[in-house]
Amino acid sequence: GAGVSQSPSNKVTEKGKDVELRCDPISGHTALYWYRQRLGQGLEFLIYFQGNSAPDKSGLPSDRFSAERTGESVSTLTIQRTQQEDSAVYLCASSLKRGSTGELFFGEGSRLTVL
Amino acid sequence: GNSVTQMEGPVTLSEEAFLTINCTYTATGYPSLFWYVQYPGEGLQLLLKATKADDKGSNKGFEATYRKETTSFHLEKGSVQVSDSAVYFCALSDRAGNTPLVFGKGTRLSVIA
């Protein structure tokens, strides 16, 4: 597609349930990022994929969070046993490659509400 | 570690007013600096950037100058329009691209006619 696509746009779940969030990056973009934005907070880095290299997982807040990406295509962020503090907008971005001058292209985000 | 601090909003201005959104940073070395904008109902998009000291990034009437001596990258526009209403994020990355983009908390701007 023309831009980064994320689904679902909104997800309401009960505490303790698992959720999966999907990101479809721009075709040809080798780098893919997941960020989290809690209400009133800045963007918090979660995880980064670059081609076939090992992902940078340094931002994942706990072992309940995991993400996968197959090649240079779709990525899935999974949150197990969700907690209320997981409520946030989860943003996906892609870029041609990692680098200080590289522009990130963001999706509209998946808003997660944990009751 | 690297961090970005930007002025808290919300900021409300009348059309044609002058805009300044302050941004200061802490970083090792010489980072690249960015302003991203998020219009209502849309994803974040790059507004402008500067990759070295004294560079000025500009786009859509917005400007920001990379000031190494004050570690700042303030966003300015001489005459805002209603269509500029959005959330603005200041961000930085290290020059080598070895760290992910670090964002400020965002500043919401509302421009009223």
Tab-separated table of C-alpha atoms in Angstrom:
chain	number	residue	atom	x	y	z
A	1	GLY	CA	0.000	0.000	0.000
A	2	ALA	CA	0.921	3.652	-0.091
A	3	GLY	CA	1.627	4.006	3.618
A	4	VAL	CA	2.185	2.077	6.816
A	5	SER	CA	-0.948	0.173	7.717
A	6	GLN	CA	-1.813	-0.932	11.243
A	7	SER	CA	-4.619	-3.088	12.553
A	8	PRO	CA	-6.764	-3.091	14.505
A	9	SER	CA	-7.186	0.649	14.865
A	10	ASN	CA	-8.916	0.118	18.193
A	11	LYS	CA	-8.834	-2.844	20.556
A	12	VAL	CA	-10.603	-3.196	23.889
A	13	THR	CA	-9.680	-6.238	25.925
A	14	GLU	CA	-9.988	-7.596	29.411
A	15	LYS	CA	-7.076	-7.757	31.799
A	16	GLY	CA	-5.216	-11.026	31.434
A	17	LYS	CA	-6.069	-11.606	27.771
A	18	ASP	CA	-3.472	-11.756	24.992
A	19	VAL	CA	-3.569	-9.286	22.099
A	20	GLU	CA	-1.873	-9.129	18.709
A	21	LEU	CA	-1.248	-5.936	16.817
A	22	ARG	CA	-0.289	-5.954	13.171
A	23	CYS	CA	1.865	-3.627	11.108
A	24	ASP	CA	2.226	-3.670	7.330
A	25	PRO	CA	5.175	-1.436	6.381
A	26	ILE	CA	5.785	0.422	3.164
A	27	SER	CA	6.999	-1.953	0.490
A	28	GLY	CA	10.774	-1.890	0.205
A	29	HIS	CA	11.386	-0.461	3.663
A	30	THR	CA	13.910	-2.643	5.448
A	31	ALA	CA	13.636	-1.002	8.870
A	32	LEU	CA	10.564	-1.337	11.082
A	33	TYR	CA	9.980	0.177	14.531
A	34	TRP	CA	7.365	-0.225	17.228
A	35	TYR	CA	6.714	2.633	19.649
A	36	ARG	CA	4.204	3.059	22.452
A	37	GLN	CA	2.477	6.294	23.384
A	38	ARG	CA	0.724	6.439	26.706
A	39	LEU	CA	-1.700	9.251	27.415
A	40	GLY	CA	0.217	12.478	27.999
A	41	GLN	CA	3.574	10.844	27.350
A	42	GLY	CA	6.078	10.872	24.542
A	43	LEU	CA	6.773	8.042	22.181
A	44	GLU	CA	8.477	5.143	23.937
A	45	PHE	CA	10.672	2.905	21.782
A	46	LEU	CA	9.834	-0.800	22.017
A	47	ILE	CA	11.606	-2.807	19.327
A	48	TYR	CA	13.370	-2.400	15.994
A	49	PHE	CA	13.867	-4.730	13.011
A	50	GLN	CA	16.434	-4.209	10.260
A	51	GLY	CA	16.439	-6.734	7.445
A	52	ASN	CA	17.651	-10.131	8.599
A	53	SER	CA	19.646	-8.776	11.542
A	54	ALA	CA	18.736	-9.681	15.101
A	55	PRO	CA	16.064	-7.268	16.344
A	56	ASP	CA	16.863	-4.563	18.889
A	57	LYS	CA	14.546	-5.497	21.764
A	58	SER	CA	16.045	-3.095	24.269
A	59	GLY	CA	12.817	-1.122	24.700
A	60	LEU	CA	10.440	-3.982	25.479
A	61	PRO	CA	9.082	-3.267	28.993
A	62	SER	CA	8.628	-6.885	30.089
A	63	ASP	CA	8.717	-10.473	28.842
A	64	ARG	CA	4.969	-10.235	28.221
A	65	PHE	CA	5.845	-8.228	25.113
A	66	SER	CA	7.227	-9.837	21.965
A	67	ALA	CA	7.334	-9.045	18.280
A	68	GLU	CA	8.028	-10.889	15.085
A	69	ARG	CA	8.762	-9.893	11.548
A	70	THR	CA	9.182	-12.197	8.601
A	71	GLY	CA	11.768	-10.834	6.207
A	72	GLU	CA	10.903	-7.295	5.220
A	73	SER	CA	7.158	-7.700	5.463
A	74	VAL	CA	4.468	-7.684	8.113
A	75	SER	CA	5.283	-7.438	11.799
A	76	THR	CA	3.170	-8.578	14.737
A	77	LEU	CA	3.458	-7.191	18.264
A	78	THR	CA	2.059	-9.555	20.884
A	79	ILE	CA	1.201	-8.624	24.455
A	80	GLN	CA	0.462	-11.562	26.736
A	81	ARG	CA	-1.600	-11.391	29.909
A	82	THR	CA	-2.427	-7.746	29.348
A	83	GLN	CA	-2.434	-5.318	32.260
A	84	GLN	CA	-4.204	-1.980	32.592
A	85	GLU	CA	-0.875	-0.149	32.309
A	86	ASP	CA	-0.533	-1.591	28.797
A	87	SER	CA	-3.305	0.738	27.654
A	88	ALA	CA	-1.737	3.029	25.052
A	89	VAL	CA	-1.489	3.767	21.364
A	90	TYR	CA	0.976	1.420	19.701
A	91	LEU	CA	2.680	3.021	16.725
A	92	CYS	CA	4.538	1.289	13.944
A	93	ALA	CA	6.995	3.050	11.639
A	94	SER	CA	9.148	1.983	8.739
A	95	SER	CA	12.079	3.482	6.886
A	96	LEU	CA	14.334	2.638	4.023
A	97	LYS	CA	17.191	1.903	6.399
A	98	ARG	CA	18.387	2.815	9.828
A	99	GLY	CA	20.375	5.998	9.953
A	100	SER	CA	20.363	9.456	11.400
A	101	THR	CA	19.031	11.097	8.251
A	102	GLY	CA	16.479	8.432	7.501
A	103	GLU	CA	12.867	9.545	7.640
A	104	LEU	CA	10.421	7.370	9.561
A	105	PHE	CA	6.958	6.815	8.118
A	106	PHE	CA	4.337	6.145	10.776
A	107	GLY	CA	1.049	4.324	10.725
A	108	GLU	CA	-1.999	5.762	12.458
A	109	GLY	CA	-1.534	3.474	15.410
A	110	SER	CA	-3.497	0.826	17.277
A	111	ARG	CA	-5.264	2.110	20.366
A	112	LEU	CA	-5.327	-0.562	23.065
A	113	THR	CA	-7.596	-0.288	26.078
A	114	VAL	CA	-7.274	-2.876	28.821
A	115	LEU	CA	-10.232	-2.968	31.172
B	1	GLY	CA	21.342	8.697	27.693
B	2	ASN	CA	19.802	10.775	24.948
B	3	SER	CA	16.686	12.756	25.799
B	4	VAL	CA	14.462	15.500	24.441
B	5	THR	CA	12.520	18.063	26.440
B	6	GLN	CA	9.879	20.179	24.761
B	7	MET	CA	7.495	22.752	26.105
B	8	GLU	CA	4.263	21.431	27.493
B	9	GLY	CA	1.030	22.329	25.831
B	10	PRO	CA	-1.559	22.838	24.913
B	11	VAL	CA	-0.739	25.994	23.026
B	12	THR	CA	-3.644	28.035	21.700
B	13	LEU	CA	-3.027	30.839	19.212
B	14	SER	CA	-5.076	33.058	16.996
B	15	GLU	CA	-4.621	32.807	13.252
B	16	GLU	CA	-1.578	34.759	11.957
B	17	ALA	CA	0.109	34.746	15.369
B	18	PHE	CA	3.796	33.899	15.777
B	19	LEU	CA	4.582	30.403	17.009
B	20	THR	CA	7.512	29.122	19.032
B	21	ILE	CA	7.676	25.621	20.471
B	22	ASN	CA	10.800	25.133	22.536
B	23	CYS	CA	12.882	21.967	22.335
B	24	THR	CA	16.133	21.195	24.112
B	25	TYR	CA	18.095	17.993	24.027
B	26	THR	CA	20.711	15.984	25.864
B	27	ALA	CA	22.913	13.761	23.786
B	28	THR	CA	26.416	12.461	23.483
B	29	GLY	CA	28.219	13.440	20.350
B	30	TYR	CA	26.464	15.283	17.577
B	31	PRO	CA	22.914	14.072	17.011
B	32	SER	CA	20.553	14.740	14.158
B	33	LEU	CA	17.410	16.633	15.117
B	34	PHE	CA	13.864	16.375	13.826
B	35	TRP	CA	10.386	17.823	14.181
B	36	TYR	CA	7.486	15.490	13.475
B	37	VAL	CA	3.843	16.556	13.248
B	38	GLN	CA	0.659	14.582	13.829
B	39	TYR	CA	-2.464	16.071	12.313
B	40	PRO	CA	-5.835	14.934	13.679
B	41	GLY	CA	-6.644	11.397	12.575
B	42	GLU	CA	-3.305	10.896	10.837
B	43	GLY	CA	0.036	9.261	11.592
B	44	LEU	CA	3.163	11.172	12.542
B	45	GLN	CA	5.031	12.650	9.620
B	46	LEU	CA	8.369	14.350	9.307
B	47	LEU	CA	8.083	18.139	9.228
B	48	LEU	CA	11.742	19.152	9.070
B	49	LYS	CA	15.209	18.077	10.135
B	50	ALA	CA	18.765	19.291	10.666
B	51	THR	CA	21.799	17.069	10.767
B	52	LYS	CA	24.587	19.343	11.966
B	53	ALA	CA	25.161	22.426	14.071
B	54	ASP	CA	23.854	25.725	12.665
B	55	ASP	CA	21.784	23.936	10.024
B	56	LYS	CA	18.275	25.297	9.576
B	57	GLY	CA	15.492	22.938	8.661
B	58	SER	CA	12.416	24.417	7.011
B	59	ASN	CA	9.123	23.234	5.555
B	60	LYS	CA	5.591	24.630	5.152
B	61	GLY	CA	6.675	27.954	6.670
B	62	PHE	CA	8.105	26.286	9.774
B	63	GLU	CA	11.770	26.658	10.686
B	64	ALA	CA	14.119	25.282	13.316
B	65	THR	CA	17.841	25.946	13.766
B	66	TYR	CA	20.235	23.416	15.289
B	67	ARG	CA	21.932	25.328	18.126
B	68	LYS	CA	24.753	23.290	19.575
B	69	GLU	CA	25.765	25.965	22.097
B	70	THR	CA	22.320	25.960	23.695
B	71	THR	CA	21.452	22.337	22.771
B	72	SER	CA	18.202	23.560	21.292
B	73	PHE	CA	16.061	23.086	18.197
B	74	HIS	CA	13.115	25.427	18.674
B	75	LEU	CA	10.298	25.318	16.132
B	76	GLU	CA	9.031	28.649	14.784
B	77	LYS	CA	6.470	29.916	12.327
B	78	GLY	CA	5.789	33.550	11.593
B	79	SER	CA	2.068	33.297	10.908
B	80	VAL	CA	0.104	30.217	11.894
B	81	GLN	CA	-3.048	28.994	10.197
B	82	VAL	CA	-5.969	26.954	11.454
B	83	SER	CA	-4.635	24.044	9.386
B	84	ASP	CA	-1.464	24.006	11.531
B	85	SER	CA	-3.470	22.675	14.462
B	86	ALA	CA	-1.729	19.418	15.359
B	87	VAL	CA	0.624	17.769	17.845
B	88	TYR	CA	4.308	18.539	17.282
B	89	PHE	CA	7.105	16.220	18.409
B	90	CYS	CA	10.778	17.045	18.686
B	91	ALA	CA	13.125	14.072	18.213
B	92	LEU	CA	16.772	13.170	17.917
B	93	SER	CA	18.939	10.316	16.765
B	94	ASP	CA	22.653	9.790	17.012
B	95	ARG	CA	24.677	10.566	13.918
B	96	ALA	CA	25.596	6.953	13.240
B	97	GLY	CA	22.028	5.762	13.595
B	98	ASN	CA	22.954	3.280	16.280
B	99	THR	CA	20.112	4.234	18.570
B	100	PRO	CA	16.406	4.514	17.817
B	101	LEU	CA	14.791	7.903	17.404
B	102	VAL	CA	14.114	9.522	20.791
B	103	PHE	CA	10.990	11.691	20.997
B	104	GLY	CA	9.754	14.438	23.257
B	105	LYS	CA	6.287	14.273	24.809
B	106	GLY	CA	4.673	16.344	22.086
B	107	THR	CA	3.065	19.783	22.136
B	108	ARG	CA	-0.535	20.219	21.056
B	109	LEU	CA	-1.173	23.378	19.051
B	110	SER	CA	-4.658	24.744	18.459
B	111	VAL	CA	-5.075	27.687	16.107
B	112	ILE	CA	-8.376	29.523	16.208
B	113	ALA	CA	-9.783	31.751	13.498
